[in-house]
mmCIF file of N, CA, C and O in Angstrom:
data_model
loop_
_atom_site.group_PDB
_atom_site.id
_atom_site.type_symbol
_atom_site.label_atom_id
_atom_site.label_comp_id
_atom_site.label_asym_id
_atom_site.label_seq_id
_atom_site.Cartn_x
_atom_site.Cartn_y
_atom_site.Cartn_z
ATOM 1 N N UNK A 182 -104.433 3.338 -51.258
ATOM 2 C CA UNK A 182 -104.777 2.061 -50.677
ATOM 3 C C UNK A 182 -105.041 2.251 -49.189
ATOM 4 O O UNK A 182 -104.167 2.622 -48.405
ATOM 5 N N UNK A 183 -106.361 1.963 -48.827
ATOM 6 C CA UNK A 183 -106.425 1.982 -47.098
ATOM 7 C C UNK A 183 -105.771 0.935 -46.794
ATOM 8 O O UNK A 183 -105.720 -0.031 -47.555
ATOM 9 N N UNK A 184 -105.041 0.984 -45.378
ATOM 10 C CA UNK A 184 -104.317 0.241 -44.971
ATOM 11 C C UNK A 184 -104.970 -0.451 -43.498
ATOM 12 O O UNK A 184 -104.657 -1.458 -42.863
ATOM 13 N N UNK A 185 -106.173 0.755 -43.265
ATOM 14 C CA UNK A 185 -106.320 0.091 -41.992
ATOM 15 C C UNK A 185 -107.066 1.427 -41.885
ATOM 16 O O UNK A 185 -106.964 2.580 -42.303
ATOM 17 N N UNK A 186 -108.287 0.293 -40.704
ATOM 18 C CA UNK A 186 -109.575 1.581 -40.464
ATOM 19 C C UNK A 186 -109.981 1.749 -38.840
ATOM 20 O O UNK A 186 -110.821 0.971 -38.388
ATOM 21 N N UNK A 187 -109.343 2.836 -37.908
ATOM 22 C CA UNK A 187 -109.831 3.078 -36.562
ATOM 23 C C UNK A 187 -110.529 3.622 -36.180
ATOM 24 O O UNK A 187 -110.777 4.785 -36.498
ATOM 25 N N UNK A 188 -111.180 2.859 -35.227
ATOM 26 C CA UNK A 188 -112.607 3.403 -34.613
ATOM 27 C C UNK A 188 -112.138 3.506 -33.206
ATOM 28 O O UNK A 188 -111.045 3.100 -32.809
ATOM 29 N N UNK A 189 -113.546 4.392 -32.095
ATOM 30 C CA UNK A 189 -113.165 4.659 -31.187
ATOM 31 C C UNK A 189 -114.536 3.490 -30.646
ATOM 32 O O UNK A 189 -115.638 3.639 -31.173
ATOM 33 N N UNK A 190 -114.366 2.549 -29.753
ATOM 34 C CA UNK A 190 -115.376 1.427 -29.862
ATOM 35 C C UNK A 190 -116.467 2.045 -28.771
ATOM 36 O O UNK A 190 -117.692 1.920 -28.739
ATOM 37 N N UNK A 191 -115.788 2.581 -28.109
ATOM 38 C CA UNK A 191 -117.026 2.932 -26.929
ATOM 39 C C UNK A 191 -117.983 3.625 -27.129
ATOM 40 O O UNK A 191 -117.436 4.723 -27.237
ATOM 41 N N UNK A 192 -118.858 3.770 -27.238
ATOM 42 C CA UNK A 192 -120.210 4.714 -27.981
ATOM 43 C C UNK A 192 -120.259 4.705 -29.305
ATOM 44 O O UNK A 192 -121.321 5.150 -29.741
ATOM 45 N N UNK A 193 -119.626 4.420 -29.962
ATOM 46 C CA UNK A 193 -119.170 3.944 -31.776
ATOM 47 C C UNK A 193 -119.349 3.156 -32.174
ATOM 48 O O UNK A 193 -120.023 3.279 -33.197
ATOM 49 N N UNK A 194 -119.095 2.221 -31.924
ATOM 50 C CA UNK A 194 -119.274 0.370 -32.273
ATOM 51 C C UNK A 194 -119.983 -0.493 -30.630
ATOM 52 O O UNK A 194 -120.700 -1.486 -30.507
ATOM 53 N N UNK A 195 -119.724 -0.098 -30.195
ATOM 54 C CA UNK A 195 -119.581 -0.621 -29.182
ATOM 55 C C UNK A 195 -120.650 -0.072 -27.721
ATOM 56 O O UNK A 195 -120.557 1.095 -27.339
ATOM 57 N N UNK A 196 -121.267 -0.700 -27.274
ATOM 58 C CA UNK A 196 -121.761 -0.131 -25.483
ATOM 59 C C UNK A 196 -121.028 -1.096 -24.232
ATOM 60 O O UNK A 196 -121.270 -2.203 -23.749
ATOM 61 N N UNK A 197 -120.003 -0.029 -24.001
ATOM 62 C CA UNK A 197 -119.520 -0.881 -22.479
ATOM 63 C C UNK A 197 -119.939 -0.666 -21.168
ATOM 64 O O UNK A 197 -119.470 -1.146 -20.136
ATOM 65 N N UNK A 198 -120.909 0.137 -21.318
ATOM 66 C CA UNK A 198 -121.023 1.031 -20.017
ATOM 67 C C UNK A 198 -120.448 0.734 -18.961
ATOM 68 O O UNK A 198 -120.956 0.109 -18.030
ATOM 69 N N UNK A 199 -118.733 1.391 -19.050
ATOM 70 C CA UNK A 199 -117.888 1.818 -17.900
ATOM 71 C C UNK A 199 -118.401 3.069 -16.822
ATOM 72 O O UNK A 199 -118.932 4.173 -16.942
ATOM 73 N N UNK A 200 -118.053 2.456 -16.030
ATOM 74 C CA UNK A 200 -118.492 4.049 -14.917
ATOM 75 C C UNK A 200 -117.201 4.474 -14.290
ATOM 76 O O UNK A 200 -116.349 3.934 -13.584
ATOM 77 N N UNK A 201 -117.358 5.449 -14.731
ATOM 78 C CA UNK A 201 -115.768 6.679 -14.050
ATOM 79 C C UNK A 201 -115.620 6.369 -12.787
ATOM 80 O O UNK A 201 -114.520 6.165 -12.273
ATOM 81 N N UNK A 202 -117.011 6.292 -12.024
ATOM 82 C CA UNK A 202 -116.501 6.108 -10.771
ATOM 83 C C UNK A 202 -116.417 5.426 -10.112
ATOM 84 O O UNK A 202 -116.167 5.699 -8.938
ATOM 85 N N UNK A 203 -116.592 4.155 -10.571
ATOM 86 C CA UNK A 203 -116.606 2.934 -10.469
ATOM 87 C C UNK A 203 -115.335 2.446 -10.721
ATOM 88 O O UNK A 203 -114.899 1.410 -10.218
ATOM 89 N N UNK A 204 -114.467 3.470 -11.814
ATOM 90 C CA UNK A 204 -113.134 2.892 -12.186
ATOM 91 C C UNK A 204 -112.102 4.033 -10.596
ATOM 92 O O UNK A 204 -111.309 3.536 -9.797
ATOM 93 N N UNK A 205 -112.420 5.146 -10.637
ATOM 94 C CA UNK A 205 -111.980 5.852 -9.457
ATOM 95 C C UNK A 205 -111.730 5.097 -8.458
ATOM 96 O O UNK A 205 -110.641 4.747 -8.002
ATOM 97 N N UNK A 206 -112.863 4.835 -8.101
ATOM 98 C CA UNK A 206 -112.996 3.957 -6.617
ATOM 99 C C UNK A 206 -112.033 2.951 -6.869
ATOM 100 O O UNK A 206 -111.219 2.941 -5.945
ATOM 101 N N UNK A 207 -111.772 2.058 -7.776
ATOM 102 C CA UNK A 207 -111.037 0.437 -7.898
ATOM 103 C C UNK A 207 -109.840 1.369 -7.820
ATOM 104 O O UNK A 207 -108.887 0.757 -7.338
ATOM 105 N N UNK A 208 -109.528 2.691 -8.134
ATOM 106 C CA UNK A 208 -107.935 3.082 -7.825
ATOM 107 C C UNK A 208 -107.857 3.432 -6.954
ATOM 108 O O UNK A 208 -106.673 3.419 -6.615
ATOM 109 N N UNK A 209 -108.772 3.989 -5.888
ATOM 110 C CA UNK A 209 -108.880 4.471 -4.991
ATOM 111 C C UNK A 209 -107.934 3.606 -3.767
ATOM 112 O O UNK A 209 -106.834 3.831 -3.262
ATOM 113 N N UNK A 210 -109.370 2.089 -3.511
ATOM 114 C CA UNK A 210 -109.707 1.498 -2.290
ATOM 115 C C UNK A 210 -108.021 0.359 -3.005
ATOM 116 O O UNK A 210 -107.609 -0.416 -2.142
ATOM 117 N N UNK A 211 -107.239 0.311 -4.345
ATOM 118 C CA UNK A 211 -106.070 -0.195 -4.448
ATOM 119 C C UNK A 211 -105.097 0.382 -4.280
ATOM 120 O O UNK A 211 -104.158 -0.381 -4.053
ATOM 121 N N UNK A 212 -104.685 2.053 -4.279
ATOM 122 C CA UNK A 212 -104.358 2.520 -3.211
ATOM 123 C C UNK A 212 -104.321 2.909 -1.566
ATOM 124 O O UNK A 212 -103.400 3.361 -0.886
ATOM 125 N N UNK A 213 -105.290 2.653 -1.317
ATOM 126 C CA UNK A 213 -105.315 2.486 -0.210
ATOM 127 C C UNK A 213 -104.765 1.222 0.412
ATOM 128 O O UNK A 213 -103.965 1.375 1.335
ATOM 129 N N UNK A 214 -105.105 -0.096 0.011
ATOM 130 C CA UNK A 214 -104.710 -1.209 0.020
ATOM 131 C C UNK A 214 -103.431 -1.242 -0.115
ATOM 132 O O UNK A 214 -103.060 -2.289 0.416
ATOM 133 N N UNK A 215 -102.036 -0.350 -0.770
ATOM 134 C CA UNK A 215 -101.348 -0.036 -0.482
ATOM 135 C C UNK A 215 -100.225 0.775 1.016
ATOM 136 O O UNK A 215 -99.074 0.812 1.452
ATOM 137 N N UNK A 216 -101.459 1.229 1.232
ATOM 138 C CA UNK A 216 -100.968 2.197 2.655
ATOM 139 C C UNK A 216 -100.868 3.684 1.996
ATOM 140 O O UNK A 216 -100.193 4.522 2.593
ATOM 141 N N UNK A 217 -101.602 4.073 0.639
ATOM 142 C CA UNK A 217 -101.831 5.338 0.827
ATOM 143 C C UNK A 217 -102.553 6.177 1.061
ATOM 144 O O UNK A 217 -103.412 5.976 0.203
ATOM 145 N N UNK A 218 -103.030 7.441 1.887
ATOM 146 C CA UNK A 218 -103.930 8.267 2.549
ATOM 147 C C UNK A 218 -104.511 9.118 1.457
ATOM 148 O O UNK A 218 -104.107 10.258 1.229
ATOM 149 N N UNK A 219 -105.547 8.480 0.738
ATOM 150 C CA UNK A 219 -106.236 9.443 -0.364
ATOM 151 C C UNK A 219 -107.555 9.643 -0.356
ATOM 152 O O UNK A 219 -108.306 9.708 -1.330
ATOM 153 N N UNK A 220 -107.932 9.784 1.321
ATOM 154 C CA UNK A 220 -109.220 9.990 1.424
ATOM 155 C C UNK A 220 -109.891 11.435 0.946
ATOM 156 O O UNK A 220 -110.973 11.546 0.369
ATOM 157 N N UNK A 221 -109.274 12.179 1.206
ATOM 158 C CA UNK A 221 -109.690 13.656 0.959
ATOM 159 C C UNK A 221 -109.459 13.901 -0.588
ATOM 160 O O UNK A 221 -109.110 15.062 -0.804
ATOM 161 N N UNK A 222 -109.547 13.230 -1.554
ATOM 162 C CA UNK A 222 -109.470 13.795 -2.928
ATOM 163 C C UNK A 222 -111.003 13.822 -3.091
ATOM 164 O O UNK A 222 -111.280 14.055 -4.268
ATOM 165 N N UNK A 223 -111.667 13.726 -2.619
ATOM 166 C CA UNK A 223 -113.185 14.053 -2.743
ATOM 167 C C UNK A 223 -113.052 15.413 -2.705
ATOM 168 O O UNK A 223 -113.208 16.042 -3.752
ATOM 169 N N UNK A 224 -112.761 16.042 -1.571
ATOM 170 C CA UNK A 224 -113.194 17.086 -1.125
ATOM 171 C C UNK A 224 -112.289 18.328 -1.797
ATOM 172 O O UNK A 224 -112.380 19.405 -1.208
ATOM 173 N N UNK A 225 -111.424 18.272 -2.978
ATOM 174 C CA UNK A 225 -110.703 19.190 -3.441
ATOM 175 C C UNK A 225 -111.029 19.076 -5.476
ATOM 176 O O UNK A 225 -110.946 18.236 -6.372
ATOM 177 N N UNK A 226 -111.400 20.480 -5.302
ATOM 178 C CA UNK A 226 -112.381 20.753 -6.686
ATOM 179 C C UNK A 226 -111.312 20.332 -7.382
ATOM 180 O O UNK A 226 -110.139 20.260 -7.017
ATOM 181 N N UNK A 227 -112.029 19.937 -8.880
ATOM 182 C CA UNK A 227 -111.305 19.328 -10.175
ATOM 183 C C UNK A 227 -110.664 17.973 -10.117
ATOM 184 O O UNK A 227 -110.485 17.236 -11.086
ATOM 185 N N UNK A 228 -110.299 17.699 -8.713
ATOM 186 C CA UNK A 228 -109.186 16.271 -8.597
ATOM 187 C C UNK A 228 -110.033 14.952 -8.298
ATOM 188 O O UNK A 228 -110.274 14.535 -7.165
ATOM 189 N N UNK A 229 -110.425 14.391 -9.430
ATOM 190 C CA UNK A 229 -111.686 13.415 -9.855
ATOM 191 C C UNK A 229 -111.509 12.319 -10.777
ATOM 192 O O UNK A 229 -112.342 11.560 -11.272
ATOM 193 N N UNK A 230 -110.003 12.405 -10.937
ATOM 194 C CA UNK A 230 -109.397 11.760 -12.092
ATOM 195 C C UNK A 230 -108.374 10.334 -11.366
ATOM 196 O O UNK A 230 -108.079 10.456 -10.177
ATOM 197 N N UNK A 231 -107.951 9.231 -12.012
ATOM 198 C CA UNK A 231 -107.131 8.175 -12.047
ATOM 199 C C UNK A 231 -105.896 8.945 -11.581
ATOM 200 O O UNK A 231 -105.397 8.933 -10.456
ATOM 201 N N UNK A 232 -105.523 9.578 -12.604
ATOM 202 C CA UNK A 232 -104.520 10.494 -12.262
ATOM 203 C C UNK A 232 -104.084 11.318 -11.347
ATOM 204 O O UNK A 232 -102.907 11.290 -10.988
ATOM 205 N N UNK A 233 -104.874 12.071 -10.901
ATOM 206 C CA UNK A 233 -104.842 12.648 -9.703
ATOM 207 C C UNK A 233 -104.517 11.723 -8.442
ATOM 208 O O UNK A 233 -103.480 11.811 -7.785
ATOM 209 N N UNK A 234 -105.563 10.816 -8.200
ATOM 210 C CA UNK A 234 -104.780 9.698 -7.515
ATOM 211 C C UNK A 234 -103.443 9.282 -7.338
ATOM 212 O O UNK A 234 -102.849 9.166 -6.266
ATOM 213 N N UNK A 235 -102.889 9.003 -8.821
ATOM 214 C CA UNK A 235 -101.853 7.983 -8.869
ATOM 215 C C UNK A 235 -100.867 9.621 -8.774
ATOM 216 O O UNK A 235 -99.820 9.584 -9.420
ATOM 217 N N UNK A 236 -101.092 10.629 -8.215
ATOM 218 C CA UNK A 236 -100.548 12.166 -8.197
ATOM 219 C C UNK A 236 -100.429 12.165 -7.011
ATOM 220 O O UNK A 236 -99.248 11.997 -6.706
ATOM 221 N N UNK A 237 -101.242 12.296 -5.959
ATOM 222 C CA UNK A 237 -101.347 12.022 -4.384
ATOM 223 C C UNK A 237 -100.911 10.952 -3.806
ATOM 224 O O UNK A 237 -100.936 10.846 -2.579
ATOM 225 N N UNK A 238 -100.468 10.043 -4.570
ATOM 226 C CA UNK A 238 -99.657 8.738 -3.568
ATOM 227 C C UNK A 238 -98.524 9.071 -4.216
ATOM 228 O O UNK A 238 -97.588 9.027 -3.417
ATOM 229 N N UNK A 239 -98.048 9.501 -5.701
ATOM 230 C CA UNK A 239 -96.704 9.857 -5.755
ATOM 231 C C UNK A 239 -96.094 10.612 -4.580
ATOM 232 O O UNK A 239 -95.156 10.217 -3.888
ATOM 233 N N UNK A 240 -96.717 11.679 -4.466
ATOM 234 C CA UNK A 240 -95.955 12.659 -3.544
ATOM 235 C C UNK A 240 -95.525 12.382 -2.209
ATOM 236 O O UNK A 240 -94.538 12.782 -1.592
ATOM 237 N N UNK A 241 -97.022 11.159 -1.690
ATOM 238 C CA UNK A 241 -96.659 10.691 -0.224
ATOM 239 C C UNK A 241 -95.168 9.691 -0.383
ATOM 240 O O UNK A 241 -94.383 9.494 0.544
ATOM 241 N N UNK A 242 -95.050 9.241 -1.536
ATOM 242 C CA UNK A 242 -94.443 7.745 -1.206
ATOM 243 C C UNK A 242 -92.823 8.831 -1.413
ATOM 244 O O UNK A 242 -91.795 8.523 -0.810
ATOM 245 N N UNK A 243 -92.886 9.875 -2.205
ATOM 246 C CA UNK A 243 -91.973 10.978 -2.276
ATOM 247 C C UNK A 243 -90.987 11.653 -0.741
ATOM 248 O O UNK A 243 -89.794 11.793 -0.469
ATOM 249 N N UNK A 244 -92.104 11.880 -0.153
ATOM 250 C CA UNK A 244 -92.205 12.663 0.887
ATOM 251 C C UNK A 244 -91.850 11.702 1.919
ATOM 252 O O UNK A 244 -91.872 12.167 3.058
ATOM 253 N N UNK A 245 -91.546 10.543 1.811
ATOM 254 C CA UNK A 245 -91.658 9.373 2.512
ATOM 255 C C UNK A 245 -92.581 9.246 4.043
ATOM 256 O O UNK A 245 -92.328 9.359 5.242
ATOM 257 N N UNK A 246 -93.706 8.962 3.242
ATOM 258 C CA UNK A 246 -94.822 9.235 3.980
ATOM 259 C C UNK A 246 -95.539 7.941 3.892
ATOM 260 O O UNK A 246 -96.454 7.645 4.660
ATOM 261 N N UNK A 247 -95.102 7.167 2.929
ATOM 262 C CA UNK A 247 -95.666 5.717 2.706
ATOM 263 C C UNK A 247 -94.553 4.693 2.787
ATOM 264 O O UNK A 247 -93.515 5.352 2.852
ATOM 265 N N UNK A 248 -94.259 3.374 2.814
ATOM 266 C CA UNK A 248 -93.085 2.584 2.951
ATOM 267 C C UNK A 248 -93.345 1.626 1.919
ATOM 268 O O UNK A 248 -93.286 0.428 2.196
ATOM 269 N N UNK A 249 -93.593 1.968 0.895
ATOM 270 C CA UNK A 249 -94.037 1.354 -0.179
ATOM 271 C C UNK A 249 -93.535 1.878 -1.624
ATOM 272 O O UNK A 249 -93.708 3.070 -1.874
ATOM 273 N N UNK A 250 -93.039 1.205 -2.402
ATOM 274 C CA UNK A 250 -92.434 1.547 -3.926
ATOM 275 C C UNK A 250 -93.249 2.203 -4.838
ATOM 276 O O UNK A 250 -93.739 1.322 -5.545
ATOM 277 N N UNK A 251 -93.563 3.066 -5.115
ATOM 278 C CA UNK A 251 -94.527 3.577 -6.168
ATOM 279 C C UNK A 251 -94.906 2.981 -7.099
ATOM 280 O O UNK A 251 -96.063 2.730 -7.435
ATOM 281 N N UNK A 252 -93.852 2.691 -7.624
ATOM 282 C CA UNK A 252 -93.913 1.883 -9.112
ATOM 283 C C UNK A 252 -95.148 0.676 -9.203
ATOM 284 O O UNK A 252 -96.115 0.463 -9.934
ATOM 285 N N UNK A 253 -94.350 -0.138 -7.708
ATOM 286 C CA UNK A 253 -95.019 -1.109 -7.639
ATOM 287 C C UNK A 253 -96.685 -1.096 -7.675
ATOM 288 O O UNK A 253 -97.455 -1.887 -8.218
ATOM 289 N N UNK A 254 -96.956 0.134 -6.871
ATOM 290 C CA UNK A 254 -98.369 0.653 -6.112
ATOM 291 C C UNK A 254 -99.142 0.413 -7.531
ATOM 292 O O UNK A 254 -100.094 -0.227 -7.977
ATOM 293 N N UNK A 255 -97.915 1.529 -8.054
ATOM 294 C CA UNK A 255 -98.986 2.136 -9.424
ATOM 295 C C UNK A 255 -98.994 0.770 -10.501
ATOM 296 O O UNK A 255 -99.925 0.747 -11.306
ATOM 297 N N UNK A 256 -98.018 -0.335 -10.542
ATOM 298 C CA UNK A 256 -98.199 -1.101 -11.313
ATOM 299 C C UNK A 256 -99.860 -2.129 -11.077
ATOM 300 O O UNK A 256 -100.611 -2.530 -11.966
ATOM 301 N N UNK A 257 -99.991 -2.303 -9.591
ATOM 302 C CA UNK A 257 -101.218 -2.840 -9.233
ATOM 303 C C UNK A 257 -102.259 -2.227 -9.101
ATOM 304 O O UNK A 257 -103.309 -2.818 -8.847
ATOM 305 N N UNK A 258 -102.185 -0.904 -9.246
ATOM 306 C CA UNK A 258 -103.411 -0.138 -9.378
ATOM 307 C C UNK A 258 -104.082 -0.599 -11.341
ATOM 308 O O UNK A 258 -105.193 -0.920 -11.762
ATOM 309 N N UNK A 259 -102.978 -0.433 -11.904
ATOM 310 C CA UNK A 259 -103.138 -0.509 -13.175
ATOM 311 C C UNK A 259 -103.574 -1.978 -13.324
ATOM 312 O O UNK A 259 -104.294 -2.126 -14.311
ATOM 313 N N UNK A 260 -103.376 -2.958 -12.717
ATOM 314 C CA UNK A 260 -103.511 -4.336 -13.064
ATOM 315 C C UNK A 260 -104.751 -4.146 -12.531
ATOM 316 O O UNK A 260 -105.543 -4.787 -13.222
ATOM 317 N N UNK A 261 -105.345 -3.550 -11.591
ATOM 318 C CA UNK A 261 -106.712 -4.098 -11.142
ATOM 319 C C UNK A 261 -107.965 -2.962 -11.567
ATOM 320 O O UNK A 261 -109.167 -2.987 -11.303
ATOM 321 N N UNK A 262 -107.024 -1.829 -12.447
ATOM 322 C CA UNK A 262 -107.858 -1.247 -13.000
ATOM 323 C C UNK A 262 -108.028 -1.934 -14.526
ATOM 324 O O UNK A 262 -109.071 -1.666 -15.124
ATOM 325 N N UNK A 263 -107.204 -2.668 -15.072
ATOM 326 C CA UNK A 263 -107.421 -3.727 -16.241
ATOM 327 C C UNK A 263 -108.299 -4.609 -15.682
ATOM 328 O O UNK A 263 -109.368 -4.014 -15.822
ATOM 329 N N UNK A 264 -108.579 -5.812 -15.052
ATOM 330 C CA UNK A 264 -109.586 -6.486 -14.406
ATOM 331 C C UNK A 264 -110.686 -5.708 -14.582
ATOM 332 O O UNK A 264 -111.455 -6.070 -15.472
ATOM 333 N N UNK A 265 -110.986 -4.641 -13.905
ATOM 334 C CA UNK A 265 -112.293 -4.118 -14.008
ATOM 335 C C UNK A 265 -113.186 -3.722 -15.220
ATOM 336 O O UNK A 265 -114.411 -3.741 -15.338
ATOM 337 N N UNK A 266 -112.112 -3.322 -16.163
ATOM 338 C CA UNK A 266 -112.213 -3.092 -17.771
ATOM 339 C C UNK A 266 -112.640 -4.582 -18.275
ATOM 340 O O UNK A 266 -113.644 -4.708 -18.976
ATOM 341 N N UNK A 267 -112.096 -5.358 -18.016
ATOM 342 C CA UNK A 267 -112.020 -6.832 -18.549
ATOM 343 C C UNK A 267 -113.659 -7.295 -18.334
ATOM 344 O O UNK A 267 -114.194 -7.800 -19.321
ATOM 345 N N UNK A 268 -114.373 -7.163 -17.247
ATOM 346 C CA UNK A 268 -115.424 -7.260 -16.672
ATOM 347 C C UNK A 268 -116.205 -6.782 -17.465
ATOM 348 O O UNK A 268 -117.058 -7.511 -17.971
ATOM 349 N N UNK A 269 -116.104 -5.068 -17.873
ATOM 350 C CA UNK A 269 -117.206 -4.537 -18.756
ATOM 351 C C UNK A 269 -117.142 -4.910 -19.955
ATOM 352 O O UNK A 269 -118.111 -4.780 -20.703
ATOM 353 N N UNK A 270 -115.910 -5.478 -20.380
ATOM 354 C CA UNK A 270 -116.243 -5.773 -21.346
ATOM 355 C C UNK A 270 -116.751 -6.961 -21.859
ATOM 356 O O UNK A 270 -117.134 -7.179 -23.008
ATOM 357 N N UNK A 271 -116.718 -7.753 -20.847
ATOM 358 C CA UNK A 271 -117.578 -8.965 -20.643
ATOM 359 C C UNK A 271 -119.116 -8.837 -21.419
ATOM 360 O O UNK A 271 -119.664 -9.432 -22.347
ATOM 361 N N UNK A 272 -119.456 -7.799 -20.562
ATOM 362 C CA UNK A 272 -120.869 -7.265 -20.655
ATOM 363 C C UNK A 272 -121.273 -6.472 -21.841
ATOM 364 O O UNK A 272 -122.425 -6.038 -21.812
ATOM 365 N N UNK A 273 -120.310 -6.112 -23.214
ATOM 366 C CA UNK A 273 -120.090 -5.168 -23.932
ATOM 367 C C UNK A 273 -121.074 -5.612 -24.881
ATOM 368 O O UNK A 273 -121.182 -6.812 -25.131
ATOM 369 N N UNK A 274 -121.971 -4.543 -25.559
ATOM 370 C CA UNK A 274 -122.503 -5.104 -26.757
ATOM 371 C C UNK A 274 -122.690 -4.449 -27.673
ATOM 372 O O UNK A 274 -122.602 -3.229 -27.532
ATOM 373 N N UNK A 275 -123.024 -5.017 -28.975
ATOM 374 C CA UNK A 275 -122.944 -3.839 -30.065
ATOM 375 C C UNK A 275 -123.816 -2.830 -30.346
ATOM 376 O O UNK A 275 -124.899 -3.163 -29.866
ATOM 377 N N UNK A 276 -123.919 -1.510 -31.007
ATOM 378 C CA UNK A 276 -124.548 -1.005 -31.162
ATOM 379 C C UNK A 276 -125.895 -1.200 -32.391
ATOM 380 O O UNK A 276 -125.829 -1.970 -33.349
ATOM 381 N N UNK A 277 -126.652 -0.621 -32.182
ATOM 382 C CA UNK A 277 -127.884 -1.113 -33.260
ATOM 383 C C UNK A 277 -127.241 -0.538 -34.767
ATOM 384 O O UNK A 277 -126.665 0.513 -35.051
ATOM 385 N N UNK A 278 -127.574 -1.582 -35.473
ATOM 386 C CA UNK A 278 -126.886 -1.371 -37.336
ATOM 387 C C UNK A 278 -125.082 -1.353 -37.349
ATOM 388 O O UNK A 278 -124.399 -1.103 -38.342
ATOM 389 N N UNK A 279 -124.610 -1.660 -36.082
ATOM 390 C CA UNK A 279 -123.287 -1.686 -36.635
ATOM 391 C C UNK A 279 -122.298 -2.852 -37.422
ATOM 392 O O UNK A 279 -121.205 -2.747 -37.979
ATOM 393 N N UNK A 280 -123.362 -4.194 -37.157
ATOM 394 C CA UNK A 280 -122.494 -5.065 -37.803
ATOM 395 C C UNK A 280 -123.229 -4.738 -39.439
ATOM 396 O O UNK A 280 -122.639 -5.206 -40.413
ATOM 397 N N UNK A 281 -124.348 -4.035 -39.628
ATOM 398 C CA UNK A 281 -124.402 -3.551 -41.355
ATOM 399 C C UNK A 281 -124.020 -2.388 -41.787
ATOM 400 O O UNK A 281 -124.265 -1.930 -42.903
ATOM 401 N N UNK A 282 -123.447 -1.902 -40.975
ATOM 402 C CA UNK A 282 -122.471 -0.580 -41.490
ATOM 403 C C UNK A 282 -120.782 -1.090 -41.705
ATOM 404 O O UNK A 282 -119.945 -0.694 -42.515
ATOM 405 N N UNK A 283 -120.693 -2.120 -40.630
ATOM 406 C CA UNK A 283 -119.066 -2.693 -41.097
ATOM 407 C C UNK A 283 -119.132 -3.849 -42.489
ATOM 408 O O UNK A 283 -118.186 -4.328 -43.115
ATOM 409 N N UNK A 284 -120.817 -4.094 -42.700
ATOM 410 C CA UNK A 284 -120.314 -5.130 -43.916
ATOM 411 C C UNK A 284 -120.629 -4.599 -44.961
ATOM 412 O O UNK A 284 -120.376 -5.148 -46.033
#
């Protein structure tokens, strides 16, 4: 008995066209908006990721280099990186033949 059928919606069912760096930047310029110094992750190979970010304000706020709660940082980075998601998907639409492949 199938119980249940998962798809991956983005390029599958789905066109959201998210942009990586479009989502980067919203973690970026909301860290910063924090008081953390993450200008130079441009300039250091491979570190291009959300993560990496929310990696470089750990360490400052660690190092006590920031006067600010991490948690908190990273909880509003995440809230305004949801907003931005929320947006594309505003704009989201289906792919050609997929509502006659799901019926």
């Amino acid at each position: 008995m199938i119980r249940g059928i998962f798809f991956d919606l983005d390029g599958t069912l789905i066109s959201l066209r998210a942009d990586g760096s479009a989502f980067r930047e919203e973690a970026a310029a909301e860290l910063r908006r924090s008081g953390f110094d993450i200008d130079d992750l441009n300039h250091i190979p491979g570190r291009n990721y959300v993560q990496d970010l929310l990696d470089i304000a750990k360490s400052q706020a660690d190092q006590g280099l920031v006067k600010i709660d991490f948690e908190q940082a990273k909880n509003r980075t995440y809230r305004a990186l949801d907003a931005l998601e929320l947006r594309w998907i505003e704009g989201a639409r289906t792919l050609p033949d997929v509502e006659q492949a799901l019926s």
